[in-house]
Amino acid sequence: MITIFDYDTDQAREIIKTCENIRISPHVLENWLNRGIDFNYIEDCLNNKVPLGNNKTWENRFKLIYPHKTKPNEDLYIIIAINDYKEVEVVTIYSFGKHRREKEHEI
């Protein structure tokens, strides 16, 4: 995919806040049951919560980290992509021990 715009993390936050329709990738839909994904919580995170971490991982791809809804020792990772038309797609969602994020902060 060739892109014209290369958004930074601040621009990504603004785009997410103003996006009316966040798309969910087929990968997320195929794995939602096995991963215990609560789409209402995902929507709440993206629309109302400040992420614990927001990292740019690739051109216009961002890793947003939120507290896990039901597991206090884990974080919820939401990977999103934003195209040139400011359309947002959730690429994947997974949980990981919060020690990973805490360790990154120590460095």
mmCIF file with all atom_site columns, N, CA and C in Angstrom, residues 5-13 15-16 46 53-65 77-83 88-92:
data_model
loop_
_atom_site.group_PDB
_atom_site.id
_atom_site.type_symbol
_atom_site.label_atom_id
_atom_site.label_alt_id
_atom_site.label_comp_id
_atom_site.label_asym_id
_atom_site.label_entity_id
_atom_site.label_seq_id
_atom_site.pdbx_PDB_ins_code
_atom_site.Cartn_x
_atom_site.Cartn_y
_atom_site.Cartn_z
_atom_site.occupancy
_atom_site.B_iso_or_equiv
_atom_site.pdbx_formal_charge
_atom_site.auth_seq_id
_atom_site.auth_comp_id
_atom_site.auth_asym_id
_atom_site.auth_atom_id
_atom_site.pdbx_PDB_model_num
ATOM 1   N N  . PHE A 1 5  ? 0.167   10.251 3.239  1.00 0.00 ? 5  PHE A N  1
ATOM 2   C CA . PHE A 1 5  ? 0.339   10.807 4.577  1.00 0.00 ? 5  PHE A CA 1
ATOM 3   C C  . PHE A 1 5  ? 1.008   9.787  5.491  1.00 0.00 ? 5  PHE A C  1
ATOM 4   N N  . ASP A 1 6  ? 1.843   10.273 6.378  1.00 0.00 ? 6  ASP A N  1
ATOM 5   C CA . ASP A 1 6  ? 2.468   9.430  7.386  1.00 0.00 ? 6  ASP A CA 1
ATOM 6   C C  . ASP A 1 6  ? 2.175   10.081 8.732  1.00 0.00 ? 6  ASP A C  1
ATOM 7   N N  . TYR A 1 7  ? 1.116   9.602  9.384  1.00 0.00 ? 7  TYR A N  1
ATOM 8   C CA . TYR A 1 7  ? 0.642   10.217 10.618 1.00 0.00 ? 7  TYR A CA 1
ATOM 9   C C  . TYR A 1 7  ? 1.567   9.907  11.788 1.00 0.00 ? 7  TYR A C  1
ATOM 10  N N  . ASP A 1 8  ? 1.645   10.839 12.736 1.00 0.00 ? 8  ASP A N  1
ATOM 11  C CA . ASP A 1 8  ? 2.369   10.577 13.972 1.00 0.00 ? 8  ASP A CA 1
ATOM 12  C C  . ASP A 1 8  ? 1.351   10.184 15.053 1.00 0.00 ? 8  ASP A C  1
ATOM 13  N N  . THR A 1 9  ? 1.830   9.888  16.252 1.00 0.00 ? 9  THR A N  1
ATOM 14  C CA . THR A 1 9  ? 0.934   9.383  17.302 1.00 0.00 ? 9  THR A CA 1
ATOM 15  C C  . THR A 1 9  ? -0.108  10.427 17.727 1.00 0.00 ? 9  THR A C  1
ATOM 16  N N  . ASP A 1 10 ? 0.261   11.708 17.754 1.00 0.00 ? 10 ASP A N  1
ATOM 17  C CA . ASP A 1 10 ? -0.717  12.741 18.109 1.00 0.00 ? 10 ASP A CA 1
ATOM 18  C C  . ASP A 1 10 ? -1.812  12.852 17.051 1.00 0.00 ? 10 ASP A C  1
ATOM 19  N N  . GLN A 1 11 ? -1.426  12.792 15.796 1.00 0.00 ? 11 GLN A N  1
ATOM 20  C CA . GLN A 1 11 ? -2.417  12.828 14.719 1.00 0.00 ? 11 GLN A CA 1
ATOM 21  C C  . GLN A 1 11 ? -3.324  11.600 14.781 1.00 0.00 ? 11 GLN A C  1
ATOM 22  N N  . ALA A 1 12 ? -2.749  10.453 15.087 1.00 0.00 ? 12 ALA A N  1
ATOM 23  C CA . ALA A 1 12 ? -3.540  9.225  15.192 1.00 0.00 ? 12 ALA A CA 1
ATOM 24  C C  . ALA A 1 12 ? -4.608  9.365  16.273 1.00 0.00 ? 12 ALA A C  1
ATOM 25  N N  . ARG A 1 13 ? -4.229  9.916  17.432 1.00 0.00 ? 13 ARG A N  1
ATOM 26  C CA . ARG A 1 13 ? -5.203  10.122 18.513 1.00 0.00 ? 13 ARG A CA 1
ATOM 27  C C  . ARG A 1 13 ? -6.361  10.999 18.061 1.00 0.00 ? 13 ARG A C  1
ATOM 28  N N  . ILE A 1 15 ? -7.404  11.527 14.956 1.00 0.00 ? 15 ILE A N  1
ATOM 29  C CA . ILE A 1 15 ? -8.179  10.814 13.932 1.00 0.00 ? 15 ILE A CA 1
ATOM 30  C C  . ILE A 1 15 ? -9.118  9.816  14.591 1.00 0.00 ? 15 ILE A C  1
ATOM 31  N N  . ILE A 1 16 ? -8.627  9.072  15.584 1.00 0.00 ? 16 ILE A N  1
ATOM 32  C CA . ILE A 1 16 ? -9.476  8.093  16.283 1.00 0.00 ? 16 ILE A CA 1
ATOM 33  C C  . ILE A 1 16 ? -10.649 8.792  16.947 1.00 0.00 ? 16 ILE A C  1
ATOM 34  N N  . LEU A 1 46 ? -11.374 2.859  22.658 1.00 0.00 ? 46 LEU A N  1
ATOM 35  C CA . LEU A 1 46 ? -11.005 3.726  21.543 1.00 0.00 ? 46 LEU A CA 1
ATOM 36  C C  . LEU A 1 46 ? -11.685 5.091  21.615 1.00 0.00 ? 46 LEU A C  1
ATOM 37  N N  . GLY A 1 53 ? -0.317  3.302  26.546 1.00 0.00 ? 53 GLY A N  1
ATOM 38  C CA . GLY A 1 53 ? 0.784   3.432  25.602 1.00 0.00 ? 53 GLY A CA 1
ATOM 39  C C  . GLY A 1 53 ? 0.237   3.623  24.200 1.00 0.00 ? 53 GLY A C  1
ATOM 40  N N  . ASN A 1 54 ? 0.948   4.387  23.398 1.00 0.00 ? 54 ASN A N  1
ATOM 41  C CA . ASN A 1 54 ? 0.563   4.632  22.012 1.00 0.00 ? 54 ASN A CA 1
ATOM 42  C C  . ASN A 1 54 ? 1.856   4.698  21.220 1.00 0.00 ? 54 ASN A C  1
ATOM 43  N N  . ASN A 1 55 ? 2.153   3.621  20.501 1.00 0.00 ? 55 ASN A N  1
ATOM 44  C CA . ASN A 1 55 ? 3.411   3.533  19.766 1.00 0.00 ? 55 ASN A CA 1
ATOM 45  C C  . ASN A 1 55 ? 3.150   3.362  18.274 1.00 0.00 ? 55 ASN A C  1
ATOM 46  N N  . LYS A 1 56 ? 3.939   4.046  17.500 1.00 0.00 ? 56 LYS A N  1
ATOM 47  C CA . LYS A 1 56 ? 3.877   3.857  16.053 1.00 0.00 ? 56 LYS A CA 1
ATOM 48  C C  . LYS A 1 56 ? 4.746   2.650  15.727 1.00 0.00 ? 56 LYS A C  1
ATOM 49  N N  . THR A 1 57 ? 4.163   1.656  15.083 1.00 0.00 ? 57 THR A N  1
ATOM 50  C CA . THR A 1 57 ? 4.901   0.429  14.801 1.00 0.00 ? 57 THR A CA 1
ATOM 51  C C  . THR A 1 57 ? 5.324   0.316  13.339 1.00 0.00 ? 57 THR A C  1
ATOM 52  N N  . TRP A 1 58 ? 4.661   1.048  12.479 1.00 0.00 ? 58 TRP A N  1
ATOM 53  C CA . TRP A 1 58 ? 4.905   0.993  11.042 1.00 0.00 ? 58 TRP A CA 1
ATOM 54  C C  . TRP A 1 58 ? 4.239   2.218  10.451 1.00 0.00 ? 58 TRP A C  1
ATOM 55  N N  . GLU A 1 59 ? 4.428   2.461  9.186  1.00 0.00 ? 59 GLU A N  1
ATOM 56  C CA . GLU A 1 59 ? 3.783   3.603  8.555  1.00 0.00 ? 59 GLU A CA 1
ATOM 57  C C  . GLU A 1 59 ? 2.267   3.534  8.739  1.00 0.00 ? 59 GLU A C  1
ATOM 58  N N  . ASN A 1 60 ? 1.721   4.481  9.485  1.00 0.00 ? 60 ASN A N  1
ATOM 59  C CA . ASN A 1 60 ? 0.286   4.594  9.751  1.00 0.00 ? 60 ASN A CA 1
ATOM 60  C C  . ASN A 1 60 ? -0.319  3.387  10.478 1.00 0.00 ? 60 ASN A C  1
ATOM 61  N N  . ARG A 1 61 ? 0.516   2.681  11.232 1.00 0.00 ? 61 ARG A N  1
ATOM 62  C CA . ARG A 1 61 ? 0.054   1.574  12.068 1.00 0.00 ? 61 ARG A CA 1
ATOM 63  C C  . ARG A 1 61 ? 0.494   1.862  13.496 1.00 0.00 ? 61 ARG A C  1
ATOM 64  N N  . PHE A 1 62 ? -0.440  1.687  14.429 1.00 0.00 ? 62 PHE A N  1
ATOM 65  C CA . PHE A 1 62 ? -0.195  2.081  15.810 1.00 0.00 ? 62 PHE A CA 1
ATOM 66  C C  . PHE A 1 62 ? -0.623  0.981  16.773 1.00 0.00 ? 62 PHE A C  1
ATOM 67  N N  . LYS A 1 63 ? 0.150   0.850  17.849 1.00 0.00 ? 63 LYS A N  1
ATOM 68  C CA . LYS A 1 63 ? -0.156  -0.092 18.921 1.00 0.00 ? 63 LYS A CA 1
ATOM 69  C C  . LYS A 1 63 ? -0.666  0.725  20.099 1.00 0.00 ? 63 LYS A C  1
ATOM 70  N N  . LEU A 1 64 ? -1.926  0.514  20.433 1.00 0.00 ? 64 LEU A N  1
ATOM 71  C CA . LEU A 1 64 ? -2.549  1.199  21.562 1.00 0.00 ? 64 LEU A CA 1
ATOM 72  C C  . LEU A 1 64 ? -2.675  0.186  22.701 1.00 0.00 ? 64 LEU A C  1
ATOM 73  N N  . ILE A 1 65 ? -2.279  0.592  23.890 1.00 0.00 ? 65 ILE A N  1
ATOM 74  C CA . ILE A 1 65 ? -2.309  -0.314 25.037 1.00 0.00 ? 65 ILE A CA 1
ATOM 75  C C  . ILE A 1 65 ? -3.288  0.232  26.069 1.00 0.00 ? 65 ILE A C  1
ATOM 76  N N  . TYR A 1 77 ? -3.842  -5.025 23.948 1.00 0.00 ? 77 TYR A N  1
ATOM 77  C CA . TYR A 1 77 ? -3.173  -4.379 22.824 1.00 0.00 ? 77 TYR A CA 1
ATOM 78  C C  . TYR A 1 77 ? -4.155  -4.312 21.653 1.00 0.00 ? 77 TYR A C  1
ATOM 79  N N  . ILE A 1 78 ? -4.360  -3.106 21.162 1.00 0.00 ? 78 ILE A N  1
ATOM 80  C CA . ILE A 1 78 ? -5.213  -2.895 19.992 1.00 0.00 ? 78 ILE A CA 1
ATOM 81  C C  . ILE A 1 78 ? -4.328  -2.287 18.912 1.00 0.00 ? 78 ILE A C  1
ATOM 82  N N  . ILE A 1 79 ? -4.149  -3.015 17.829 1.00 0.00 ? 79 ILE A N  1
ATOM 83  C CA . ILE A 1 79 ? -3.328  -2.538 16.720 1.00 0.00 ? 79 ILE A CA 1
ATOM 84  C C  . ILE A 1 79 ? -4.272  -1.969 15.660 1.00 0.00 ? 79 ILE A C  1
ATOM 85  N N  . ILE A 1 80 ? -4.036  -0.714 15.304 1.00 0.00 ? 80 ILE A N  1
ATOM 86  C CA . ILE A 1 80 ? -4.892  -0.061 14.310 1.00 0.00 ? 80 ILE A CA 1
ATOM 87  C C  . ILE A 1 80 ? -4.059  0.414  13.128 1.00 0.00 ? 80 ILE A C  1
ATOM 88  N N  . ALA A 1 81 ? -4.736  0.571  11.997 1.00 0.00 ? 81 ALA A N  1
ATOM 89  C CA . ALA A 1 81 ? -4.124  1.165  10.805 1.00 0.00 ? 81 ALA A CA 1
ATOM 90  C C  . ALA A 1 81 ? -5.023  2.314  10.355 1.00 0.00 ? 81 ALA A C  1
ATOM 91  N N  . ILE A 1 82 ? -4.398  3.371  9.869  1.00 0.00 ? 82 ILE A N  1
ATOM 92  C CA . ILE A 1 82 ? -5.133  4.540  9.380  1.00 0.00 ? 82 ILE A CA 1
ATOM 93  C C  . ILE A 1 82 ? -4.702  4.790  7.940  1.00 0.00 ? 82 ILE A C  1
ATOM 94  N N  . ASN A 1 83 ? -5.676  4.886  7.043  1.00 0.00 ? 83 ASN A N  1
ATOM 95  C CA . ASN A 1 83 ? -5.316  5.120  5.645  1.00 0.00 ? 83 ASN A CA 1
ATOM 96  C C  . ASN A 1 83 ? -5.312  6.620  5.328  1.00 0.00 ? 83 ASN A C  1
ATOM 97  N N  . VAL A 1 88 ? -10.099 4.333  9.961  1.00 0.00 ? 88 VAL A N  1
ATOM 98  C CA . VAL A 1 88 ? -9.396  3.542  10.969 1.00 0.00 ? 88 VAL A CA 1
ATOM 99  C C  . VAL A 1 88 ? -9.876  2.101  10.895 1.00 0.00 ? 88 VAL A C  1
ATOM 100 N N  . GLU A 1 89 ? -8.917  1.173  10.943 1.00 0.00 ? 89 GLU A N  1
ATOM 101 C CA . GLU A 1 89 ? -9.244  -0.251 10.974 1.00 0.00 ? 89 GLU A CA 1
ATOM 102 C C  . GLU A 1 89 ? -8.492  -0.903 12.127 1.00 0.00 ? 89 GLU A C  1
ATOM 103 N N  . VAL A 1 90 ? -9.220  -1.689 12.923 1.00 0.00 ? 90 VAL A N  1
ATOM 104 C CA . VAL A 1 90 ? -8.579  -2.483 13.967 1.00 0.00 ? 90 VAL A CA 1
ATOM 105 C C  . VAL A 1 90 ? -8.009  -3.710 13.279 1.00 0.00 ? 90 VAL A C  1
ATOM 106 N N  . VAL A 1 91 ? -6.688  -3.854 13.309 1.00 0.00 ? 91 VAL A N  1
ATOM 107 C CA . VAL A 1 91 ? -5.995  -4.920 12.599 1.00 0.00 ? 91 VAL A CA 1
ATOM 108 C C  . VAL A 1 91 ? -5.952  -6.190 13.432 1.00 0.00 ? 91 VAL A C  1
ATOM 109 N N  . THR A 1 92 ? -5.629  -6.054 14.718 1.00 0.00 ? 92 THR A N  1
ATOM 110 C CA . THR A 1 92 ? -5.615  -7.208 15.613 1.00 0.00 ? 92 THR A CA 1
ATOM 111 C C  . THR A 1 92 ? -5.777  -6.725 17.049 1.00 0.00 ? 92 THR A C  1
#
